[in-house]
XYZ file of C-alpha atoms in Angstrom:
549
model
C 32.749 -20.587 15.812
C 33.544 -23.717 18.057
C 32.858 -21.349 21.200
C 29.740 -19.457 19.853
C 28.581 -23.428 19.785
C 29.218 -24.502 23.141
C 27.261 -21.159 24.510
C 24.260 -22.604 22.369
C 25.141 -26.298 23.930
C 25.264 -24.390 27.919
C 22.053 -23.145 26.841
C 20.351 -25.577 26.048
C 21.437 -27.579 29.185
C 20.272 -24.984 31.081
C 16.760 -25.389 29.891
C 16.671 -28.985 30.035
C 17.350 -28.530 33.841
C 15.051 -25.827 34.443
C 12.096 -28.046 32.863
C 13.284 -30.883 35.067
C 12.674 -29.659 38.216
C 8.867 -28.943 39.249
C 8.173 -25.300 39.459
C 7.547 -25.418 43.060
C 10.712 -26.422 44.097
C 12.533 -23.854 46.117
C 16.111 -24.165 44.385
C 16.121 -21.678 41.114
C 18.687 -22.413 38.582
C 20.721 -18.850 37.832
C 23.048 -18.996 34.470
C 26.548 -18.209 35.306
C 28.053 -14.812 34.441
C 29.995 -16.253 31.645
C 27.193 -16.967 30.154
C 25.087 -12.713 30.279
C 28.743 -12.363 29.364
C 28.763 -14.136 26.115
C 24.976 -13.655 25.567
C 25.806 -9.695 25.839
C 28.857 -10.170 23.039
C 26.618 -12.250 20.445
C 23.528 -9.400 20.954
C 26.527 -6.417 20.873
C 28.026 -8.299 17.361
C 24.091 -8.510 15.925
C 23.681 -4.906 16.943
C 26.978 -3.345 15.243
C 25.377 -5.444 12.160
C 22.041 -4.532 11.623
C 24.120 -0.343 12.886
C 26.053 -1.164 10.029
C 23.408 -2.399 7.124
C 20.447 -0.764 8.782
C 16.983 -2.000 10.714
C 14.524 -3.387 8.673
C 11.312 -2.020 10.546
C 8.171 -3.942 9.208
C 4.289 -3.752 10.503
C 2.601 -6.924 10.060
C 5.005 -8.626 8.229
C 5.464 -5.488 5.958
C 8.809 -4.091 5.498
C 8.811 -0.269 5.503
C 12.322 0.055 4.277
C 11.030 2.631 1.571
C 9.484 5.182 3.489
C 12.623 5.802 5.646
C 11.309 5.461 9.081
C 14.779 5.761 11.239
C 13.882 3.319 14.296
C 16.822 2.384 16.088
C 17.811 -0.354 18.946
C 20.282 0.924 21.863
C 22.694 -1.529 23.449
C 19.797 -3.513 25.011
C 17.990 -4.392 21.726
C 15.556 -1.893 23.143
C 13.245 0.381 20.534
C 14.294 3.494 20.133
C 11.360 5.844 17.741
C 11.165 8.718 16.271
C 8.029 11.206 16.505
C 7.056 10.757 12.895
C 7.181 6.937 13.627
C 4.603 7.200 16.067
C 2.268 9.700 14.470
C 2.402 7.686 10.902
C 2.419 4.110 11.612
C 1.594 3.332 15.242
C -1.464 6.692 15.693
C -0.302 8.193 18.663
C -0.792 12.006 19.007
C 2.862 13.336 20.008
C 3.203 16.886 21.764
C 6.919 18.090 22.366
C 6.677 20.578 24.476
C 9.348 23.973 24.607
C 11.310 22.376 27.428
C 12.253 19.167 26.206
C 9.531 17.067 27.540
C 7.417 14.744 25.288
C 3.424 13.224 25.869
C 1.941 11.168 23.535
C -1.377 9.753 23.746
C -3.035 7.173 22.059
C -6.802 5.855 23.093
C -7.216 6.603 26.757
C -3.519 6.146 27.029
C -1.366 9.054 28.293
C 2.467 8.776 28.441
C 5.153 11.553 29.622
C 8.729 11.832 29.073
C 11.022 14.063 30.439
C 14.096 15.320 28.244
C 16.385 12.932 30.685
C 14.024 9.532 29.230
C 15.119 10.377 25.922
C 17.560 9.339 23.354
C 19.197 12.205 21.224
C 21.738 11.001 17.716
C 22.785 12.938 14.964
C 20.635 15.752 16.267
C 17.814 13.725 16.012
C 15.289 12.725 19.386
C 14.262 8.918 19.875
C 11.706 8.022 22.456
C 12.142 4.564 24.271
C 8.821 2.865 23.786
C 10.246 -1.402 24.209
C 8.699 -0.994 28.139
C 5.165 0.621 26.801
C 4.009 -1.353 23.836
C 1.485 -2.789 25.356
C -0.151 0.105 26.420
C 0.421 1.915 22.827
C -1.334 -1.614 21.230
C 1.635 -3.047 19.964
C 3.352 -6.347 20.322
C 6.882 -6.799 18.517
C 9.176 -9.300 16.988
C 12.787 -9.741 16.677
C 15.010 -11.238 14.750
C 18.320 -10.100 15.432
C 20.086 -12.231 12.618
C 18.173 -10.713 10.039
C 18.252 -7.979 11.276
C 14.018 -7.551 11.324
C 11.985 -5.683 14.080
C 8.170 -6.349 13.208
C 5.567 -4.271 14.637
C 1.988 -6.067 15.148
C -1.178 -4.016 16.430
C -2.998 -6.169 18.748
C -5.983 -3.673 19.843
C -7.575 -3.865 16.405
C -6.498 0.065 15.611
C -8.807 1.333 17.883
C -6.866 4.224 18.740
C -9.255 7.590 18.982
C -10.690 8.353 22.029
C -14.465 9.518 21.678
C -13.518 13.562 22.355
C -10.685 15.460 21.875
C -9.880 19.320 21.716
C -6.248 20.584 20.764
C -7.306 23.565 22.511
C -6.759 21.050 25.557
C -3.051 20.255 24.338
C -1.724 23.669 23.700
C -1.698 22.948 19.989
C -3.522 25.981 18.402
C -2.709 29.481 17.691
C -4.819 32.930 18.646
C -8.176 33.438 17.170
C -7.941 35.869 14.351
C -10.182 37.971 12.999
C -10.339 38.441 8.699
C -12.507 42.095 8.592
C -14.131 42.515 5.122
C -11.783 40.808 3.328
C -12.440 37.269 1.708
C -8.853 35.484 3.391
C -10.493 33.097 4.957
C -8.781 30.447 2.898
C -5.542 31.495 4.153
C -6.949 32.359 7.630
C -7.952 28.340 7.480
C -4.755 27.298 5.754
C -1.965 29.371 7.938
C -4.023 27.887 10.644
C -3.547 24.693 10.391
C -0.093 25.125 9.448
C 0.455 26.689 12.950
C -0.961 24.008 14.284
C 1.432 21.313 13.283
C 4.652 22.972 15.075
C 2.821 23.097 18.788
C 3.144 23.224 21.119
C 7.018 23.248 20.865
C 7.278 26.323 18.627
C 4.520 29.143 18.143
C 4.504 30.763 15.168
C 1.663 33.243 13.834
C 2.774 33.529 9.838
C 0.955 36.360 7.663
C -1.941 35.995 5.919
C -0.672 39.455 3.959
C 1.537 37.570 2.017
C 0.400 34.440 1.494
C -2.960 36.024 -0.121
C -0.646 38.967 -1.833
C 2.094 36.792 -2.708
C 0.639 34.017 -3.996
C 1.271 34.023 -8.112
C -2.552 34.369 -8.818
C -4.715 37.050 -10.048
C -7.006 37.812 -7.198
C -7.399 40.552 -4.883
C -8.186 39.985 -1.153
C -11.772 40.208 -1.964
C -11.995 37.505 -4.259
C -10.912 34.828 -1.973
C -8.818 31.990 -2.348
C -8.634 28.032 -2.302
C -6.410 25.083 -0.967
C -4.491 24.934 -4.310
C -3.463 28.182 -3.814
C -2.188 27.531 -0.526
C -0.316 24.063 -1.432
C 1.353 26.105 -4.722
C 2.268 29.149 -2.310
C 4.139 26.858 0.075
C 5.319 23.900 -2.303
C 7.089 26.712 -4.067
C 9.003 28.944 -1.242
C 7.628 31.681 -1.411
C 6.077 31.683 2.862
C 5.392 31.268 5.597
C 6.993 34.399 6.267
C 5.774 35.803 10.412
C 3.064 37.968 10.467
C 5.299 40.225 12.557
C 7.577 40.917 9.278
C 4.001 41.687 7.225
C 1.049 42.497 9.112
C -1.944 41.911 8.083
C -4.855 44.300 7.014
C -2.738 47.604 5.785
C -3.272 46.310 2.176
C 0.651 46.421 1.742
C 2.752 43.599 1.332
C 6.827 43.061 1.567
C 7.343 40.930 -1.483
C 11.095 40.921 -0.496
C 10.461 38.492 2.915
C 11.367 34.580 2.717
C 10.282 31.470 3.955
C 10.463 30.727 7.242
C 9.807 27.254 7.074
C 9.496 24.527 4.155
C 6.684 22.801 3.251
C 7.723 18.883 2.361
C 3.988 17.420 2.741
C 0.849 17.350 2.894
C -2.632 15.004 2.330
C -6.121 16.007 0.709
C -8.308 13.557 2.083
C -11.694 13.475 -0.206
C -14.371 11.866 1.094
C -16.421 12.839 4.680
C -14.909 10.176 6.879
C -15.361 11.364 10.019
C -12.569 8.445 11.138
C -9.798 9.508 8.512
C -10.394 13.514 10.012
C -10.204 12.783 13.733
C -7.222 10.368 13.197
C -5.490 13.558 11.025
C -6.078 16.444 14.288
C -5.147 13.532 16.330
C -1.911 12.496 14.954
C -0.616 16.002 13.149
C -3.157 18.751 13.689
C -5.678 21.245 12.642
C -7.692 20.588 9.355
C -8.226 23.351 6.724
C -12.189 22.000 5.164
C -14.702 24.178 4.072
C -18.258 24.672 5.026
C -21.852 27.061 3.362
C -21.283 29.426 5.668
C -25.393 31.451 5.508
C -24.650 33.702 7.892
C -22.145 36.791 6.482
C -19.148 38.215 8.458
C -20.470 40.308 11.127
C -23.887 38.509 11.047
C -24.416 35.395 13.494
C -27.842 35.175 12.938
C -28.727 32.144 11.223
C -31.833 29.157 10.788
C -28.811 26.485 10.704
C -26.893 28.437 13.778
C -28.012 27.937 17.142
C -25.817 30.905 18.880
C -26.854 29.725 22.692
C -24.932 26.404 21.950
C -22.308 27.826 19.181
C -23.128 25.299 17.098
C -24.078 24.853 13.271
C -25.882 22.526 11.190
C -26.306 23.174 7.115
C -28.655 20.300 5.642
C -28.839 22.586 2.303
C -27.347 21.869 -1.467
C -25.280 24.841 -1.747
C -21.851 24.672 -2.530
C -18.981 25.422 -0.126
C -18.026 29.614 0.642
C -15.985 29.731 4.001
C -12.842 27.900 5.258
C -12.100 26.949 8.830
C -10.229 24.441 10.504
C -10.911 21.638 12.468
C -9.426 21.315 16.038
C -11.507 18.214 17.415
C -14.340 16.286 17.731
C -17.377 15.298 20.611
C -18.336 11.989 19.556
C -21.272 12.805 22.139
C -22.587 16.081 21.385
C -25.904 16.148 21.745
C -27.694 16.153 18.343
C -30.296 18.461 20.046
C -28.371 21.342 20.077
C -28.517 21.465 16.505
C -31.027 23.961 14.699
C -32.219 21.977 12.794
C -31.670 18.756 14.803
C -29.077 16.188 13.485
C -30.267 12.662 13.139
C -27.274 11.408 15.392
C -24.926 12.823 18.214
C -21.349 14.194 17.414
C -19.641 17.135 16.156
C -16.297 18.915 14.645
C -14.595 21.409 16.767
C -14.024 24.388 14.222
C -11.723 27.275 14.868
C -13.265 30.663 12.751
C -11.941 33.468 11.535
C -14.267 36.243 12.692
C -12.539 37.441 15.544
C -13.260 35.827 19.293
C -16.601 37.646 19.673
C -18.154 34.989 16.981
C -19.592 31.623 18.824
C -17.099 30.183 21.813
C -14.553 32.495 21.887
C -14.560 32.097 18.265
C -14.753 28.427 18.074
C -17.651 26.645 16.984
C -19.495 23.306 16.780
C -20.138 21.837 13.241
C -22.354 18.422 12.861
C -20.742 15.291 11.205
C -24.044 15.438 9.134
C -23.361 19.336 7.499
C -23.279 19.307 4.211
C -20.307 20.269 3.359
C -17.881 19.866 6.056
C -14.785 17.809 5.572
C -15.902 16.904 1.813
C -12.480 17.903 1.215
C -9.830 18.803 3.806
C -6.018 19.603 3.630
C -3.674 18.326 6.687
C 0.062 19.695 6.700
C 2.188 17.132 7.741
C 5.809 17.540 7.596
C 7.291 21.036 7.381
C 11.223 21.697 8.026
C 13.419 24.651 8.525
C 14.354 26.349 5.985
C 18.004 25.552 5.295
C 16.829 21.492 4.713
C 18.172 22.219 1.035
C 20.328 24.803 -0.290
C 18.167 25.333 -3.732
C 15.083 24.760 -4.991
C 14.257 23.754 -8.757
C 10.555 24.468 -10.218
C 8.670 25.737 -13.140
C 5.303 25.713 -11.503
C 4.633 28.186 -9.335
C 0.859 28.164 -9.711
C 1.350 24.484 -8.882
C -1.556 21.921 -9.454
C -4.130 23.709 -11.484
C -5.436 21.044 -13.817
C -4.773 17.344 -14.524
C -3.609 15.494 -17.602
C -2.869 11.799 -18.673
C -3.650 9.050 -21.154
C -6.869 7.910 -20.443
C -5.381 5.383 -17.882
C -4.557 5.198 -14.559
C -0.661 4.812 -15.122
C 1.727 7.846 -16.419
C 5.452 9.053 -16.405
C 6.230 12.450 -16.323
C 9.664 14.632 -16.373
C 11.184 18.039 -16.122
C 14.792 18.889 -17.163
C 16.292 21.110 -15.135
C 20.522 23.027 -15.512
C 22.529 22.719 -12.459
C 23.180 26.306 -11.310
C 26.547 25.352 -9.471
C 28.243 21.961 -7.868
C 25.766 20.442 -6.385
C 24.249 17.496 -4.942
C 20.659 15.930 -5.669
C 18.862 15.811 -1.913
C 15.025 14.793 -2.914
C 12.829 15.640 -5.518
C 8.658 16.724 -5.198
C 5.335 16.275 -6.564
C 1.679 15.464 -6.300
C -0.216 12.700 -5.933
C -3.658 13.698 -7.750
C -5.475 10.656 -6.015
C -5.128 8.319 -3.277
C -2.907 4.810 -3.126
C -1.016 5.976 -5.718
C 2.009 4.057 -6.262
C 5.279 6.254 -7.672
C 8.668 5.012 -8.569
C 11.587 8.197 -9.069
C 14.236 8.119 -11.458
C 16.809 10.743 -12.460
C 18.987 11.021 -15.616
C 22.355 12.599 -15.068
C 23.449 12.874 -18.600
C 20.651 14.531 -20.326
C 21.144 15.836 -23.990
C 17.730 15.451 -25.592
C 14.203 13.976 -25.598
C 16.382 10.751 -26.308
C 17.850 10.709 -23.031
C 14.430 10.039 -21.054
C 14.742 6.337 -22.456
C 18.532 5.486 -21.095
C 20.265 6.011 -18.601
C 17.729 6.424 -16.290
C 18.364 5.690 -12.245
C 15.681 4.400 -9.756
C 16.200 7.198 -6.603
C 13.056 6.391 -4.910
C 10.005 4.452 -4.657
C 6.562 4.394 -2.274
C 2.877 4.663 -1.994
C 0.589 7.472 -0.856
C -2.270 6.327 0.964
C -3.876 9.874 0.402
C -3.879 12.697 -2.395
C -1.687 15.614 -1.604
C 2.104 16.797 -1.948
C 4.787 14.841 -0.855
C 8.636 15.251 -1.020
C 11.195 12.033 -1.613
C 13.799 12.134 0.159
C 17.338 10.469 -1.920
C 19.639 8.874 0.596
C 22.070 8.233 -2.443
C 24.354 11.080 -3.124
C 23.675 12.403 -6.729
C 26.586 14.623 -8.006
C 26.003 17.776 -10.264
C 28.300 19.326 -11.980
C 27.590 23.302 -13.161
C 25.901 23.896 -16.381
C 25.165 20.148 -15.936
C 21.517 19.594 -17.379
C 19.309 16.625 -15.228
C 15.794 15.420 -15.990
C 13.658 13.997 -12.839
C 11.432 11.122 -14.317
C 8.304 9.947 -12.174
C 6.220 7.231 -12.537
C 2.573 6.998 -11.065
C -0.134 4.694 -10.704
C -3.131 5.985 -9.248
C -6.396 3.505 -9.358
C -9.401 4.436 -10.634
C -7.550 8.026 -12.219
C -7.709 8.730 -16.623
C -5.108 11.740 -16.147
C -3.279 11.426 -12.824
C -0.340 13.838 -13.627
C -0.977 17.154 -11.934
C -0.095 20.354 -14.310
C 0.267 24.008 -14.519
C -2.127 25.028 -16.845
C -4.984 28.301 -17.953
C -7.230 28.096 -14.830
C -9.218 31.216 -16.381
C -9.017 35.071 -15.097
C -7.267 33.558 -11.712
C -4.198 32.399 -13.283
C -3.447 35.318 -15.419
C 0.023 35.393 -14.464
C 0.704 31.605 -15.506
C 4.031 31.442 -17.452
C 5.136 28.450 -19.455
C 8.109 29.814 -20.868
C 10.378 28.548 -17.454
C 10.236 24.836 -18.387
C 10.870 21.865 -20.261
C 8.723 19.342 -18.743
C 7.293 15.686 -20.913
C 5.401 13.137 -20.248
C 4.161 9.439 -21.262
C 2.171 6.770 -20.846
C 4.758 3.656 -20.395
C 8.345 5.754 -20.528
C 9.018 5.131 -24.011
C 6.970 7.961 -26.268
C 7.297 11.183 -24.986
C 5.462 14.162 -25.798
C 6.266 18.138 -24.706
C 4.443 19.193 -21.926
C 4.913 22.968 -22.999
C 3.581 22.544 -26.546
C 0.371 21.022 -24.402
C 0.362 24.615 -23.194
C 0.980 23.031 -19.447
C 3.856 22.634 -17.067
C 4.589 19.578 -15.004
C 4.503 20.066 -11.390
C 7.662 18.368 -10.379
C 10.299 19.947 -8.317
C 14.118 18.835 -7.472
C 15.885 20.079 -4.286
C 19.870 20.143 -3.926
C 22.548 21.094 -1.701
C 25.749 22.962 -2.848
C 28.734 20.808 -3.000
């Protein structure tokens, strides 16, 4: 202690003297190498702290300890970030490339890393960014005793740049073409998945099986929606390659598995032309709908001008025809549109009609259409598929309806039987509206109804600043025993929603195959009355992962 105080007392000293002398004096005052030397230790002791108990990365004052960010500092005290970082909370638009090499962009900033600038741990890469925070529109602040790095924007989030095309980035798959069959909802949906793995890893994934395989009643003529899409990949059942299930030959392989996991993804709701280009910007293509007038194999239209590839439906009709969105123009000229738009600008959309529709079978879509981007679905985390060993669900038509209490607030729970030893890894669900706030609890000792009121363990907690599905992560091992029966308890509050619990429920003719006979799911308004979810005639979309001990 007595020596850590006379470094502070050299210190000190060493500033008083530098203020003495006027700053145009030629001598310069250099501090010993004793003292980098002991400076080094005190920063190297802080460091194998805050290694030991963790970083506490905030934004603004914020701490974001809950959504499990892993920023680290090297030796230096220098930032080390993960991609996920920079896509989520600073909007940069991250492309890893096959060999290693990393860009990311943000504004009119353009940065490039070769594999030999980055940091790989645990398997995991970390991009140095301490030297280029400025230029990203950040500022930071340590604290090194508390162990507190604090992010603070300082170019008032304007991040977007007024055009950009992923086509430009290598970050979108082949054109396809759908034929006479009404898939364009998984055309749009296995898009956009694509989409979020480039341009590091191409995969095309079939549309056979997601529209064949999908737990619904409906044929390939009957088309399809997002829901469909989410419950199809929430539950494990694809991607599987189209190269393993090719598409058109009206045969599926029902015995193929999931190539990848699904752990997320957002449903923004309202047309803000800001929230879209910030989603293609930071993770990728957008699956929206549009009235499509013209027909498949017809591109003559009032609201298509085919000498500019661009469309323009100022109608009331309701949406028919998914695509996805791979950019924007700010700037496109509001002439080009039949009829003219009131204003400049326009979505890049990616069809499904083969490359003989429009540009090479993209096409130009006005902010002020109708219907685009009234709803749209962004994929934004999806993981191998050995992340967890087993998968627990009992809704594999996923979120069909909504139930709750008249009230914006609402627990929910499903019981599940461990199938072997095996540990708890994360648990998912939906969020049926945006900023909801969710706290996750798990009950290792369940024996009845009883149970849901003690005993109960806090595993997780967060917000969602959109609708969608999301996956919670437990960092806390949770030991299962075989035969060992579990209930998963969430608790939501989503503003402004009277039933925000998503359910399996009758959807009608499309959801023929819906079976309630797989779960034993409850739910409540504050935690303390519970009522069956099952003798509501509905399952509760919540889902537990695990790992085999």
């Amino acid at each position: 202690m007595k020596k850590i105080v006379s470094i502070f007392i050299i210190l000190i000293a060493l500033i008083a003297i530098i203020l003495y002398f006027p700053k145009d004096q030629e001598s310069q005052i250099t501090p010993g190498a004793d003292c980098e030397a002991a400076l080094d230790a005190i920063i190297e002791r802080k460091l194998a702290k805050i290694e030991e108990r963790g970083l506490d990365v905030r934004v603004s004052g914020k701490s974001l300890g809950s959504f499990g960010y892993d920023v680290r500092l090297d030796d230096k005290a220098k930032i080390l970030a993960p991609e996920e970082f920079l896509e989520d909370i600073m909007c940069c638009s991250v492309n890893t490339y096959p060999d290693g090499r990393i860009e990311i962009d943000r504004s009119e900033t353009e940065l490039k890393f070769g594999t030999k600038d980055l940091c790989t741990i645990d398997d995991s890469v970390f991009i140095p960014i301490s030297d280029y925070l400025t230029q990203l529109g950040y500022e930071v602040n340590y604290n090194l005793v508390a162990g507190i790095v604090d992010f603070n924007n300082t170019d008032g989030g304007n991040y977007l740049p007024r055009a950009y095309d992923m086509r430009d980035h290598d970050r979108v798959t082949p054109v396809r073409n759908q034929g006479i069959y009404g898939t364009c909802w998984a055309f749009a949906s296995l898009g956009a998945l694509e989409s979020i793995s480039l341009p590091k890893e191409e995969n095309i994934y079939s549309v056979d099986h997601m529209s064949m395989n999908n737990g619904f009643s409906l044929d390939l003529s009957e088309g399809g929606e997002h829901t469909m899409s989410l419950a199809y990949l929430a539950s494990w059942e694809g991607p599987v390659l189209e190269s393993d299930d090719e598409y058109g030959d009206g045969e599926t392989n029902t015995e193929l598995t999931a190539v990848k996991h699904l752990k997320e993804a957002i449903i923004i709701d309202d047309k803000n032309p800001e929230k879209i280009k910030s989603a293609i910007f930071k993770y990728g293509g957008v699956e929206t709908s549009i009235y499509m007038e013209m027909s498949y194999g017809d591109f003559e239209s009032e609201y298509y001008n085919k000498d500019t590839y661009c469309y323009n439906y100022d109608g009331d009709e309701k949406p028919n025809h998914d695509l996805v969105v791979v950019g924007w123009d700010d700037d496109y000229p509001k002439e080009n549109f039949t009829p003219e738009a009131k204003q400049n600008g326009a979505y890049i959309c990616k069809n499904s009609w083969g490359d003989e529709f429009g540009d090479k079978g993209y096409f130009y879509v006005s902010y002020e259409d109708t219907n685009i981007c009234g709803k749209s679905i962004v994929y934004t985390k999806l993981a191998e598929p050995d992340n967890y060993d087993n998968i627990y669900q009992t809704d594999l038509l996923g979120w069909v309806g909504q139930m709750g209490f008249d009230n914006e607030e609402a627990y929910f729970a499903n019981v599940y039987t461990a199938e072997s030893d095996e540990v708890l890894k994360a648990v998912s669900f939906y969020a049926t509206g945006p900023e909801t706030n969710f706290s996750v609890f798990v009950v290792t000792d369940y024996e009845d109804m009883s149970s849901l009121n003690g005993g109960r363990h806090q595993i997780g907690k967060g917000e969602t600043r959109y609708a969608g599905y999301y996956t919670v992560d437990i960092t806390q091992d949770i030991e299962l025993k075989k035969g060992q029966k579990y209930a998963i308890i969430v608790s939501v509050k989503t503003p402004g929603s009277e039933r925000p619990i998503a359910i399996e429920c009758d959807g009608g003719d499309r959801t023929a195959n819906l079976d309630l006979t797989d779960g034993e799911g409850y739910v409540s308004l504050y935690g303390e009355v519970w009522y069956s979810a099952e003798e509501s005639d509905t399952n509760v979309c919540l889902k537990a992962f695990t790992d085999n001990k």
